[in-house]
Coordinates of C-alpha atoms in Angstrom, one line a residue:
M1 CA 0.0 0.0 0.0
A2 CA 2.9 2.3 0.7
A3 CA 4.3 1.8 -2.8
V4 CA 0.9 2.5 -4.3
A5 CA 0.6 5.7 -2.3
T6 CA 4.1 6.8 -3.3
A7 CA 3.4 6.1 -7.0
A8 CA 0.1 8.0 -6.8
G9 CA 1.7 10.9 -5.0
V10 CA -0.6 10.5 -2.0
T11 CA -0.3 9.3 1.6
R12 CA -0.8 5.8 2.6
Q13 CA -3.8 7.0 4.7
T14 CA -5.4 8.4 1.5
V15 CA -5.1 5.0 -0.2
Y16 CA -6.7 3.3 2.9
A17 CA -9.5 5.9 2.8
H18 CA -10.5 4.5 -0.6
F19 CA -9.5 0.9 -0.1
S20 CA -9.7 -0.7 3.3
S21 CA -7.2 -3.5 2.4
R22 CA -4.7 -4.6 -0.1
D23 CA -7.2 -7.2 -1.4
D24 CA -9.8 -4.4 -1.9
L25 CA -7.3 -2.4 -3.9
L26 CA -6.2 -5.4 -6.0
T27 CA -9.8 -6.3 -6.7
A28 CA -10.5 -2.8 -7.9
V29 CA -7.4 -3.1 -10.2
V30 CA -8.7 -6.3 -11.6
D31 CA -12.2 -4.8 -12.1
H32 CA -10.6 -1.8 -13.9
M33 CA -8.7 -4.2 -16.2
T34 CA -11.9 -6.0 -16.9
D35 CA -13.5 -2.6 -17.8
L36 CA -10.6 -1.8 -20.2
V37 CA -10.7 -5.2 -21.8
T38 CA -14.5 -5.2 -22.3
A39 CA -14.4 -1.7 -23.8
A40 CA -11.7 -2.8 -26.3
M41 CA -13.6 -6.0 -27.1
D42 CA -16.8 -3.9 -27.8
A43 CA -14.8 -1.6 -30.1
S44 CA -13.4 -4.6 -32.1
G45 CA -16.6 -5.2 -34.1
P46 CA -17.9 -8.4 -32.5
D47 CA -21.0 -8.4 -34.8
E48 CA -19.0 -7.8 -38.0
G49 CA -17.9 -10.5 -40.4
P50 CA -17.6 -14.3 -39.8
A51 CA -17.6 -15.3 -36.1
P52 CA -14.2 -16.9 -36.1
D53 CA -12.7 -13.6 -37.4
A54 CA -14.7 -11.6 -34.8
L55 CA -13.5 -14.0 -32.0
L56 CA -9.9 -13.4 -33.0
R57 CA -10.5 -9.6 -33.0
L58 CA -12.0 -9.8 -29.5
L59 CA -8.9 -11.7 -28.3
D60 CA -6.5 -9.4 -30.1
A61 CA -8.2 -6.4 -28.4
A62 CA -7.9 -8.1 -25.0
W63 CA -4.3 -8.9 -25.7
H64 CA -3.5 -5.3 -26.7
V65 CA -4.9 -4.0 -23.4
S66 CA -2.9 -6.6 -21.4
R67 CA 0.3 -5.7 -23.3
T68 CA -0.4 -2.0 -22.6
H69 CA -0.8 -2.6 -18.9
P70 CA 1.4 -5.7 -18.2
A71 CA 2.0 -4.8 -14.5
L72 CA -1.7 -4.9 -13.9
L73 CA -2.0 -8.5 -15.0
R74 CA 0.6 -9.6 -12.5
L75 CA -1.4 -8.1 -9.6
E76 CA -3.6 -10.9 -8.5
P77 CA -6.2 -10.4 -5.7
R78 CA -6.6 -13.1 -3.1
P79 CA -7.5 -16.5 -4.5
A80 CA -11.2 -16.3 -5.1
P81 CA -13.8 -19.1 -4.9
P82 CA -14.8 -20.5 -8.4
E83 CA -18.2 -18.7 -8.4
E84 CA -16.5 -15.4 -7.6
E85 CA -14.0 -16.0 -10.5
R86 CA -17.0 -16.7 -12.8
V87 CA -18.6 -13.4 -11.8
R88 CA -15.3 -11.6 -12.3
H89 CA -14.9 -13.0 -15.8
R90 CA -18.6 -12.7 -16.7
P91 CA -18.4 -9.4 -18.7
I92 CA -15.6 -10.9 -20.8
A93 CA -17.2 -14.4 -21.0
D94 CA -20.5 -12.8 -22.1
R95 CA -18.8 -11.2 -25.1
I96 CA -17.0 -14.4 -26.1
A97 CA -20.2 -16.3 -25.7
H98 CA -22.1 -13.9 -27.9
V99 CA -19.6 -14.3 -30.8
L100 CA -19.4 -18.1 -30.3
A101 CA -23.2 -18.4 -30.3
R102 CA -23.4 -16.3 -33.5
G103 CA -20.8 -18.6 -35.1
R104 CA -22.8 -21.7 -34.0
D105 CA -25.9 -20.2 -35.6
E106 CA -24.0 -19.4 -38.8
G107 CA -22.3 -22.8 -38.9
S108 CA -18.7 -21.6 -38.5
I109 CA -18.4 -22.7 -34.9
D110 CA -18.9 -26.3 -33.8
P111 CA -22.3 -26.6 -32.2
L112 CA -21.6 -29.9 -30.4
P113 CA -19.6 -29.0 -27.3
P114 CA -21.6 -27.0 -24.8
L115 CA -21.2 -23.2 -25.3
A116 CA -20.2 -22.7 -21.7
W117 CA -17.3 -25.2 -22.3
Q118 CA -16.2 -23.4 -25.4
V119 CA -16.2 -20.1 -23.5
S120 CA -14.2 -21.6 -20.6
A121 CA -11.7 -23.1 -23.1
V122 CA -11.2 -19.7 -24.8
I123 CA -10.5 -18.0 -21.5
A124 CA -8.2 -20.8 -20.2
L125 CA -6.2 -20.8 -23.4
S126 CA -6.0 -17.0 -23.4
H127 CA -4.7 -17.1 -19.8
A128 CA -2.2 -19.8 -20.8
T129 CA -1.0 -17.6 -23.6
G130 CA -0.2 -14.8 -21.3
E131 CA 1.5 -17.1 -18.8
E132 CA 3.8 -18.5 -21.5
V133 CA 4.8 -14.9 -22.5
S134 CA 5.2 -13.8 -18.9
A135 CA 7.4 -16.8 -18.1
G136 CA 9.6 -16.0 -21.2
R137 CA 8.9 -19.4 -22.8
M138 CA 7.3 -17.9 -25.9
T139 CA 7.4 -14.5 -27.6
A140 CA 4.2 -12.6 -27.7
T141 CA 3.9 -13.1 -31.4
D142 CA 4.5 -16.9 -31.2
A143 CA 2.1 -17.2 -28.3
T144 CA -0.7 -15.3 -29.9
D145 CA -0.2 -17.1 -33.2
A146 CA -0.5 -20.4 -31.3
L147 CA -3.6 -19.2 -29.5
R148 CA -5.2 -18.1 -32.8
S149 CA -4.5 -21.4 -34.7
G150 CA -5.3 -23.6 -31.7
L151 CA -8.6 -21.9 -31.0
L152 CA -9.7 -22.1 -34.6
R153 CA -8.9 -25.9 -34.6
L154 CA -10.7 -26.4 -31.3
L155 CA -13.8 -24.4 -32.1
T156 CA -14.5 -24.7 -35.8
A157 CA -16.3 -27.6 -37.4
D158 CA -14.4 -30.8 -38.1
D159 CA -14.6 -30.7 -41.9
G160 CA -11.8 -28.1 -42.2
T161 CA -13.8 -25.8 -44.4
T162 CA -14.4 -23.1 -41.8
G163 CA -11.9 -20.6 -40.6
T164 CA -11.1 -17.0 -41.2
S165 CA -11.3 -15.0 -44.3

């Protein structure tokens, strides 16, 4: 909290006046990141073009925000129960689900796995991408290329005729 206060140019007491604990502060940071990511996703044109292309644009938008604020991604609030994590991810998950549902309706996204599973897979693989880059095991370009190709293989119909334009 002292480092945050120093960086903000305020006293530690001022920080505590707004956030009663470190966990409250970190939760607010995560919530702010979620707001930034969802705004970028909304601006990416999720209703434009084929759904696989729109999904990749959503993820590119989220990746851009995370690369712009890398320190924020390393700040994790206290471990949260699974339901709290679902609530925290809901704004992002809802946008992913919207695009996947559109793709299922248009025939470009495989309709057989449950939609909730597909959304969870996209989020999990997106997090894995960031972890690989943060750990220095992959470059950002290689990791995002792997995410893009892997998700398309995972989510699109088995006949190999779907994909991006």
